[in-house]
Amino acid sequence: LSFNMNRHIVKYVNISNKLLSNRLYNYKCRLLSSQIASNTNIVNHGHSTGRPMLRVLDVLIMKENRKFIIPFGYTIIQAIDFIVINKLSSCLVANENGELAGIFTARDLLKFIQSFLSKNSIHKSYNEALDKPITDVMTKREKLVYCSPNDSVKHCREIMSQLKIRNLPVLDNNEAIGIINIKDLADSAFSLIDIGGKKGFIHNVTGRKGVPIGTKASLSSNIQSVQQNRRQNINLKVDLGAFALPHPYKTYDNVSSSRRDYGAMDLCDDMSLCEDAHFVMRVQRSSDLPSQVYFGVADGVGSWRQYGVDPRKFSHSLINYAKQVIESDSQQRMLLGEDGGLGLADSSLAPIHPLDVVMDAWNLSVGAKITGSSTICIATIDKQLNQLSYANIGDCGLMVVRHIDSDIAGYMRERQIPRHLRKGDLRIAYLSQQQLRSFNLPYQLGFSDIEEYEPSFETPNDSDTASIPILPGDVIVLATDGLYDNIDLDEIVDIISEWESKYYSSTDSIYKPDSRGEEATNSLAKRLVEQARLYSIDKNRDSPFAQLAKENDIMWGGGMPDDTTVIVARVFNVDG
């Protein structure tokens, strides 16, 4: 029965691939003429560019028509054969009803191989593993991000860059008509003259093919020399501060949506009711290495109240377990580096990465069967590398604010306001990605043992991670969505600028140690949280949350009352 069913599915998919090829060809012909007419003069931000805007349809037209759909019943090895034979980097998977079920990519295959080697290196053979159904390893439909034929190539590049993906299904009228990948978008930027013919080959390839004999590839020595140079040049230190407030209209029994429902009581300031959790800690890796700084926030999902679940439990357990993981890792590294130990406390044992902290804390929370869910962001500052690294799940956010001369390229500096009207040189040097399934529905880690609730949570593998070089004078803000939903990014920068003017009178003092230390950073964290709360209960001012709601056709005015937590880190040079 299984064989016959698979045979019919294969037959159906083959027919579907042919029909899709014909349909795509007709679709191309139908829109090409209209695009030639309409795209001769594209208007971009109010200015005529005089050149066509390249769209996904144009990329599909340039691609060779290949099969790109496999049936639900394919095994992993069959899917690999399909991709190799058709020279693809990915393929879509159709279920027995001919509906899109997911996508199988090279990244899915590598994850499968890595998982197989780590768990079944001796017990199972590759042949047995590759006979598993493709549905076990593919990326499910629910997690797919797609584009349309009329999307611009630039927009698709932004999506791929933001989500760190390489393949986008192309959907039109609820039907998949193709796949574009990062190579397609790269190829679309070149003309045939650039990459075709003898001239293009000589210009681009000749003289570059074949690495010269004797080229060194000693990665470790290069990194060590860079680390040594950095330690000699800059000796960074960090002052940390944190502040938090619960939802302004929260009581022991309820959370009100407005002041009218809440009553005439003072706004809530009982931190035992806060669903946010946070930590700030310094750990010593070894006696001869600088301490490692870790800090993180987690935001419990309040909708668990309708199931009789305390939303605080999961977020607080994540943070508590995260601290335990970091402390345990630090103790193990200290033991390994002590006299009589293994002597591995140097750079051969890098500090535990925030992603590993999130992974271990999540495993411990799920293992303890704590019902609930939470967003989380954990960051660390490695003073040996002068680098900030983080892992984020959901809509918590991290930003790095830096003094940047407007003549320096490569930063998010203000370009619209004339230079003589700008307030200062403080700019956003980095802003983390906030992950949402849809409006006001963030990615979240969680666990549920409630029968009537079907859980659909992310895992730490879905984290947004990055590492950013830091410099003296940088101000790092890590916060829950209560801050970013109520204060514009530009106003956050203005508040930091005012804070600097108060605590650091001269420009040079921004980069140097200060006797007030964490008193200053605590005051900035408190200022940001209190301003966010003030805006959250203001009905006469549209917050960033309200503006985004209206863009998604949701009527919302004023602020967004919520628990709010802010951690501030000020980076300075110990040597001045």
XYZ file of C-alpha atoms in Angstrom:
576
model
C 0.000 0.000 0.000
C 2.823 2.352 0.922
C 4.630 1.597 -2.345
C 1.523 2.192 -4.454
C 0.723 5.381 -2.600
C 4.266 6.697 -3.076
C 4.108 5.754 -6.773
C 0.912 7.759 -7.216
C 2.356 10.685 -5.283
C 5.503 10.641 -7.434
C 3.333 10.564 -10.560
C 1.265 13.457 -9.214
C 4.353 15.518 -8.370
C 5.910 14.884 -11.790
C 2.698 16.090 -13.418
C 2.639 19.045 -11.004
C 6.218 19.996 -11.922
C 5.296 19.970 -15.623
C 2.138 21.970 -15.028
C 4.040 24.450 -12.876
C 6.689 24.855 -15.568
C 4.021 25.600 -18.177
C 2.122 27.825 -15.797
C 5.281 29.703 -14.854
C 6.146 30.178 -18.530
C 2.679 31.583 -19.241
C 2.901 33.706 -16.126
C 6.239 35.095 -17.292
C 4.876 35.920 -20.737
C 1.753 37.509 -19.295
C 3.598 39.854 -16.950
C 6.729 40.515 -18.968
C 5.058 42.850 -21.436
C 3.341 44.819 -18.679
C 6.583 45.041 -16.706
C 8.527 46.331 -19.684
C 5.948 49.053 -20.057
C 5.548 49.909 -16.384
C 9.155 49.539 -15.207
C 10.815 51.837 -17.683
C 10.752 54.622 -15.110
C 10.400 53.463 -11.539
C 9.717 56.035 -8.853
C 11.733 55.350 -5.702
C 11.174 57.468 -2.570
C 9.749 60.249 -4.680
C 12.651 60.353 -7.144
C 12.729 58.936 -10.655
C 15.597 56.475 -10.980
C 15.366 56.127 -14.764
C 16.055 52.375 -14.572
C 13.878 49.315 -13.989
C 13.510 47.927 -10.485
C 14.547 44.284 -10.615
C 11.834 42.010 -9.234
C 11.573 38.343 -8.316
C 9.755 37.619 -11.581
C 12.753 38.941 -13.527
C 15.000 36.523 -11.620
C 12.675 33.586 -12.348
C 12.666 34.486 -16.043
C 16.464 34.275 -16.135
C 16.500 30.901 -14.348
C 16.378 27.595 -16.161
C 13.016 25.855 -15.652
C 13.808 22.930 -13.367
C 11.720 20.650 -11.201
C 11.654 21.913 -7.643
C 8.968 19.827 -5.883
C 9.292 16.374 -4.317
C 6.502 14.237 -2.817
C 5.761 13.694 0.843
C 6.852 10.044 0.695
C 10.439 10.666 -0.406
C 13.259 9.502 1.821
C 16.282 11.634 2.648
C 18.474 9.836 0.097
C 15.821 10.285 -2.612
C 15.638 13.988 -1.821
C 19.434 14.275 -2.039
C 19.394 12.531 -5.449
C 16.667 14.902 -6.634
C 18.626 17.997 -5.587
C 21.899 16.780 -7.119
C 20.365 15.623 -10.432
C 18.415 18.865 -10.865
C 21.317 21.037 -9.685
C 19.314 22.670 -6.904
C 20.203 24.048 -3.481
C 16.737 23.294 -2.117
C 13.378 21.814 -3.060
C 9.802 22.115 -1.867
C 7.937 19.165 -0.366
C 4.291 18.511 -1.312
C 1.885 16.431 0.769
C -0.564 13.834 -0.565
C -3.073 16.596 -1.394
C -0.568 18.521 -3.462
C -0.241 21.212 -0.805
C 3.051 22.762 0.265
C 4.329 20.947 3.379
C 7.836 22.372 3.746
C 11.251 22.912 2.203
C 14.382 20.754 2.197
C 17.664 22.675 2.028
C 21.367 21.957 2.257
C 21.304 23.418 5.760
C 18.635 20.882 6.800
C 20.887 18.109 5.489
C 23.922 19.384 7.420
C 21.870 19.635 10.630
C 20.722 16.046 10.109
C 24.295 14.808 9.577
C 25.544 16.675 12.651
C 22.718 15.279 14.769
C 23.322 11.758 13.462
C 27.050 11.864 14.193
C 26.556 13.203 17.724
C 23.851 10.703 18.720
C 24.238 7.545 16.628
C 27.860 7.365 15.584
C 28.183 3.683 16.505
C 24.670 2.305 16.749
C 23.262 3.041 13.305
C 24.518 2.977 9.752
C 24.207 5.879 7.309
C 22.018 3.777 5.005
C 19.497 3.222 7.768
C 19.489 6.915 8.646
C 19.126 8.084 5.029
C 16.052 5.892 4.592
C 14.136 8.105 7.009
C 11.277 10.149 5.484
C 12.138 13.640 4.295
C 9.470 15.012 6.626
C 11.730 14.230 9.592
C 14.391 16.733 8.544
C 12.699 19.316 6.317
C 11.799 22.824 7.469
C 8.063 22.753 8.121
C 5.574 24.987 6.326
C 4.843 26.926 9.517
C 8.409 28.243 9.623
C 8.725 29.087 5.933
C 9.245 32.678 4.847
C 8.192 33.374 1.256
C 8.096 36.116 -1.357
C 5.896 37.055 -4.306
C 6.779 37.591 -7.996
C 6.338 41.338 -7.576
C 8.693 41.700 -4.610
C 11.872 43.577 -5.397
C 15.213 41.781 -5.413
C 16.483 44.301 -2.859
C 13.629 43.420 -0.497
C 14.401 39.703 -0.816
C 18.074 40.330 -0.090
C 17.053 42.194 3.071
C 14.818 39.287 4.152
C 17.585 36.735 3.583
C 20.127 38.867 5.406
C 17.846 39.545 8.363
C 16.757 35.932 8.832
C 20.100 34.397 7.781
C 18.445 32.147 5.176
C 19.418 31.342 1.595
C 16.175 30.173 -0.050
C 12.758 31.778 -0.543
C 9.735 30.019 -2.083
C 7.883 32.212 -4.575
C 4.100 32.155 -4.075
C 1.470 33.586 -6.402
C -2.278 33.232 -5.822
C -1.704 30.637 -3.101
C 0.501 28.512 -5.376
C 4.255 27.883 -5.355
C 5.729 28.835 -8.733
C 9.440 28.613 -7.931
C 12.307 29.074 -5.490
C 14.933 31.814 -5.498
C 18.181 31.531 -3.570
C 21.009 33.829 -2.629
C 22.969 32.813 -5.761
C 20.048 33.820 -7.983
C 19.965 37.242 -6.375
C 23.721 37.619 -6.718
C 23.637 36.568 -10.394
C 20.853 39.041 -11.122
C 23.196 41.929 -10.324
C 25.470 41.126 -13.276
C 24.959 41.406 -16.991
C 26.001 38.750 -19.517
C 28.786 41.075 -20.632
C 30.206 41.103 -17.086
C 30.354 37.321 -16.646
C 30.116 35.884 -20.156
C 32.610 35.391 -22.976
C 36.367 35.352 -23.077
C 36.790 38.898 -21.828
C 34.701 38.239 -18.703
C 36.617 35.027 -17.928
C 40.019 36.656 -18.305
C 39.006 39.647 -16.213
C 37.310 37.688 -13.409
C 39.003 34.276 -13.216
C 42.413 34.212 -14.886
C 45.158 34.719 -12.342
C 42.904 33.817 -9.411
C 42.379 30.098 -9.898
C 44.582 27.895 -7.725
C 45.916 29.071 -4.375
C 49.666 29.835 -4.527
C 52.011 27.143 -3.158
C 53.157 27.918 0.359
C 50.079 29.946 1.371
C 49.883 29.688 5.157
C 46.705 28.524 6.886
C 47.721 28.697 10.547
C 44.482 30.023 11.975
C 45.355 29.724 15.663
C 48.571 31.736 15.482
C 46.846 34.554 13.593
C 44.044 34.780 16.150
C 46.480 34.707 19.045
C 48.499 37.549 17.549
C 45.336 39.600 17.043
C 44.274 38.906 20.638
C 47.709 39.901 21.915
C 47.664 43.145 19.934
C 44.210 44.004 21.260
C 45.256 43.335 24.841
C 48.255 45.612 24.344
C 46.286 48.423 22.697
C 42.990 48.588 24.631
C 42.247 47.490 28.170
C 38.463 47.652 28.369
C 36.266 47.604 31.438
C 32.505 47.699 31.814
C 30.196 49.429 34.284
C 26.797 47.708 34.504
C 23.432 48.933 35.719
C 19.895 47.528 35.726
C 16.383 48.609 36.620
C 12.918 47.097 36.213
C 9.272 47.895 36.871
C 6.192 45.669 36.607
C 3.106 46.397 34.498
C 1.677 49.662 35.910
C -1.849 48.217 36.244
C -0.966 44.877 37.816
C -2.341 43.447 41.056
C -2.001 40.054 42.744
C -5.207 38.878 41.095
C -5.366 40.646 37.754
C -3.746 42.805 35.084
C -5.952 45.713 33.975
C -5.782 47.157 30.493
C -6.485 50.775 31.498
C -6.327 53.196 34.395
C -10.118 53.221 34.595
C -10.201 49.445 35.155
C -7.251 49.587 37.556
C -8.753 52.240 39.822
C -7.338 55.066 41.896
C -4.504 53.057 43.456
C -0.848 53.978 42.987
C 0.778 52.392 39.955
C 2.205 48.960 40.686
C 5.827 48.823 41.828
C 5.830 45.370 43.459
C 8.673 43.543 41.705
C 7.425 40.180 42.977
C 4.614 40.532 40.393
C 6.973 41.194 37.483
C 7.006 38.589 34.706
C 10.348 39.934 33.497
C 13.488 38.398 34.968
C 17.079 39.531 34.557
C 20.626 38.999 35.804
C 23.993 40.716 35.689
C 27.121 38.809 36.684
C 30.884 38.746 36.360
C 32.754 35.440 36.375
C 36.461 34.747 36.568
C 37.722 32.360 33.889
C 41.181 31.978 35.420
C 43.569 33.905 37.611
C 45.535 35.303 34.649
C 42.601 36.246 32.368
C 40.153 39.174 32.683
C 36.721 38.464 34.107
C 33.852 37.651 31.786
C 30.672 39.749 31.952
C 27.257 38.158 31.333
C 23.825 39.792 31.447
C 20.389 38.767 30.252
C 16.647 39.399 30.317
C 13.612 37.142 29.903
C 9.984 38.180 29.422
C 7.270 35.716 30.482
C 4.244 35.438 28.192
C 1.218 36.756 30.083
C -1.459 34.889 28.110
C -0.774 31.771 30.240
C -3.036 33.271 32.914
C -6.099 32.078 31.005
C -4.947 28.497 31.672
C -4.341 29.147 35.360
C -0.543 29.214 34.871
C 1.705 31.782 36.553
C 3.581 33.491 33.649
C 6.469 34.377 35.959
C 7.611 30.823 36.563
C 9.078 29.945 33.165
C 10.924 33.243 32.589
C 12.360 33.241 36.120
C 13.415 29.593 35.805
C 15.209 30.345 32.524
C 17.196 33.155 34.139
C 17.980 31.161 37.300
C 19.160 28.181 35.272
C 21.188 30.479 32.996
C 23.064 31.837 36.033
C 23.707 28.309 37.278
C 25.053 27.246 33.869
C 27.435 30.236 33.709
C 28.660 29.748 37.286
C 29.193 26.021 36.747
C 31.090 26.622 33.509
C 33.300 29.217 35.177
C 34.133 26.880 38.072
C 35.068 24.074 35.701
C 37.378 26.374 33.718
C 39.028 27.626 36.903
C 39.698 24.032 38.011
C 41.150 23.116 34.630
C 43.478 26.109 34.734
C 44.765 25.740 38.295
C 48.165 24.295 39.163
C 47.952 20.536 38.863
C 45.030 20.836 36.461
C 45.060 20.385 32.721
C 46.364 23.872 32.023
C 43.552 24.627 29.588
C 42.347 27.938 30.965
C 43.935 29.990 28.199
C 42.328 30.799 24.820
C 41.980 27.083 24.052
C 38.954 27.164 26.361
C 36.791 30.015 25.114
C 34.103 31.296 27.520
C 30.693 29.687 27.181
C 28.690 31.340 24.396
C 25.287 32.913 25.173
C 23.618 30.467 22.766
C 24.951 27.527 24.793
C 23.720 29.211 27.975
C 20.228 29.598 26.473
C 20.304 25.991 25.238
C 21.266 24.562 28.643
C 18.831 26.780 30.567
C 16.020 25.786 28.214
C 16.814 22.071 28.554
C 16.819 22.362 32.346
C 13.516 24.300 32.400
C 11.810 21.842 30.056
C 13.280 18.920 31.999
C 11.774 20.369 35.176
C 8.390 20.441 33.341
C 7.724 24.079 34.160
C 4.666 25.112 32.153
C 4.828 28.488 30.430
C 6.841 30.325 27.824
C 9.188 33.266 27.565
C 11.351 35.354 25.286
C 15.001 35.646 26.288
C 18.182 37.488 25.345
C 21.576 36.777 26.915
C 24.767 38.673 26.117
C 28.395 38.550 27.152
C 31.331 40.926 26.861
C 34.630 39.200 26.243
C 37.264 41.661 27.431
C 40.017 39.503 25.971
C 38.603 39.944 22.465
C 36.854 43.301 23.106
C 33.710 41.755 21.698
C 30.000 41.623 22.529
C 28.180 38.366 21.721
C 24.513 37.585 22.247
C 21.718 35.092 21.571
C 18.131 36.298 21.312
C 14.760 34.560 20.996
C 11.739 36.829 20.553
C 11.207 40.568 20.901
C 13.738 41.524 23.563
C 16.334 43.786 22.011
C 19.967 44.847 22.217
C 21.465 48.043 20.853
C 24.963 49.501 20.827
C 25.188 53.298 20.848
C 28.489 54.857 19.809
C 30.065 58.251 19.190
C 30.603 58.268 15.446
C 32.028 61.068 13.348
C 29.684 61.731 10.441
C 32.597 61.363 8.017
C 33.196 57.736 9.032
C 31.558 55.261 6.649
C 29.759 52.059 7.510
C 27.548 53.135 10.409
C 23.850 53.899 10.835
C 24.547 57.616 10.953
C 21.868 60.218 10.303
C 21.782 61.194 6.643
C 18.495 63.102 6.414
C 19.158 65.914 8.932
C 21.733 68.506 7.816
C 24.938 68.321 9.817
C 24.533 71.752 11.439
C 21.118 70.719 12.833
C 22.220 67.412 14.377
C 22.271 67.236 18.182
C 25.529 65.276 18.436
C 27.605 62.432 17.112
C 25.897 59.673 19.148
C 24.567 57.025 16.761
C 23.169 53.486 16.792
C 26.128 51.313 15.822
C 24.213 48.017 16.106
C 20.608 46.911 16.622
C 19.587 43.287 17.161
C 16.792 41.582 15.247
C 13.431 41.111 16.973
C 11.758 37.847 15.971
C 7.981 37.690 15.502
C 5.654 35.079 14.034
C 3.146 37.868 13.477
C 2.248 41.178 15.088
C 2.573 40.942 18.904
C 3.330 37.208 18.691
C 7.071 36.827 19.338
C 9.235 33.749 19.076
C 9.323 32.048 22.474
C 10.768 29.099 24.341
C 8.306 27.094 26.384
C 6.793 23.898 27.737
C 3.195 22.778 28.201
C 1.545 19.777 29.793
C -1.972 21.185 29.363
C -4.079 18.858 27.227
C -6.341 21.529 25.713
C -3.364 23.637 24.684
C -1.320 22.469 21.713
C 2.133 23.995 22.155
C 4.083 25.439 19.252
C 7.342 26.808 20.591
C 10.691 27.706 19.102
C 13.970 26.171 20.225
C 17.337 27.838 20.926
C 18.360 26.793 17.394
C 16.034 29.562 16.158
C 18.035 32.204 18.042
C 19.359 35.333 16.424
C 23.064 35.399 17.321
C 25.895 37.788 16.510
C 29.234 39.104 17.750
C 30.057 42.816 17.578
C 33.368 44.588 18.278
C 33.035 47.142 21.091
C 35.002 50.327 21.704
C 35.605 52.694 24.612
C 32.656 55.053 24.965
C 30.068 52.515 23.760
C 26.782 52.273 25.640
C 24.989 48.924 25.379
C 21.263 48.704 26.134
C 19.623 45.284 26.604
C 15.894 45.464 27.316
C 12.548 43.708 27.145
C 9.893 44.876 24.702
C 8.402 47.229 27.315
C 11.148 49.703 26.378
C 11.135 49.387 22.593
C 7.307 49.285 22.345
C 7.042 52.699 24.011
C 10.146 54.763 23.178
C 11.435 55.489 19.675
C 15.022 54.452 19.016
C 16.042 58.045 18.288
C 14.620 59.178 21.625
C 16.543 56.414 23.422
C 19.709 57.836 21.858
C 18.687 61.361 22.975
C 18.146 60.151 26.562
C 21.605 58.525 26.550
C 23.081 61.767 25.212
C 21.452 63.785 28.030
C 22.718 61.238 30.562
C 26.270 61.560 29.242
C 26.092 65.349 29.463
C 25.090 65.058 33.120
C 27.672 62.503 34.254
C 30.573 63.090 31.861
C 31.184 66.779 31.321
C 34.039 66.562 28.825
C 34.306 64.497 25.657
C 37.397 62.664 26.891
C 35.732 61.547 30.141
C 33.265 59.435 28.133
C 36.081 57.010 27.321
C 37.724 56.942 30.780
C 36.983 55.409 34.204
C 34.681 57.377 36.490
C 34.449 57.217 40.278
C 30.644 56.987 40.196
C 30.864 53.763 38.193
C 27.662 51.763 38.372
C 25.776 54.588 40.068
C 25.715 56.270 36.660
C 24.655 53.203 34.688
C 21.928 52.398 37.220
C 20.583 55.928 36.841
C 20.409 55.573 33.044
C 18.612 52.227 33.284
C 16.126 53.762 35.737
C 15.601 56.809 33.499
C 14.808 54.638 30.470
C 12.390 52.384 32.380
C 10.548 55.302 33.988
C 10.231 57.106 30.648
C 8.897 53.931 29.023
C 6.287 53.577 31.781
C 5.277 57.236 31.424
C 4.722 56.800 27.688
C 2.988 53.440 28.150
C 0.055 55.056 30.021
C -0.130 58.126 27.771
C -3.232 57.845 25.562
C -2.444 61.022 23.612
C 0.825 59.863 22.083
C 1.133 57.020 19.593
C 3.919 54.723 20.729
C 6.044 52.599 18.348
C 3.716 49.708 19.297
C 0.625 51.702 18.272
C 2.208 52.796 14.993
C 3.124 49.208 14.117
C -0.366 48.024 15.097
C -1.975 50.465 12.677
C 0.384 49.351 9.927
C -1.030 45.851 10.539
C -4.663 47.116 10.419
C -5.120 46.898 14.194
C -6.731 49.866 15.917
C -4.513 50.812 18.850
C -3.761 54.220 20.265
C -1.386 55.476 22.925
C 1.226 53.404 24.705
C 1.624 49.719 25.558
C 1.638 49.098 29.349
C 3.942 46.197 30.165
C 6.652 44.934 32.486
C 9.880 46.713 31.546
C 13.485 45.751 32.277
C 16.593 47.592 31.091
C 20.263 46.637 31.531
C 22.885 49.246 30.636
C 26.607 48.622 30.064
C 29.092 51.468 29.669
C 32.414 50.518 28.071
C 35.568 52.495 28.881
C 39.346 52.226 28.644
C 41.020 51.469 31.973
C 44.221 53.148 30.762
C 42.338 56.275 29.744
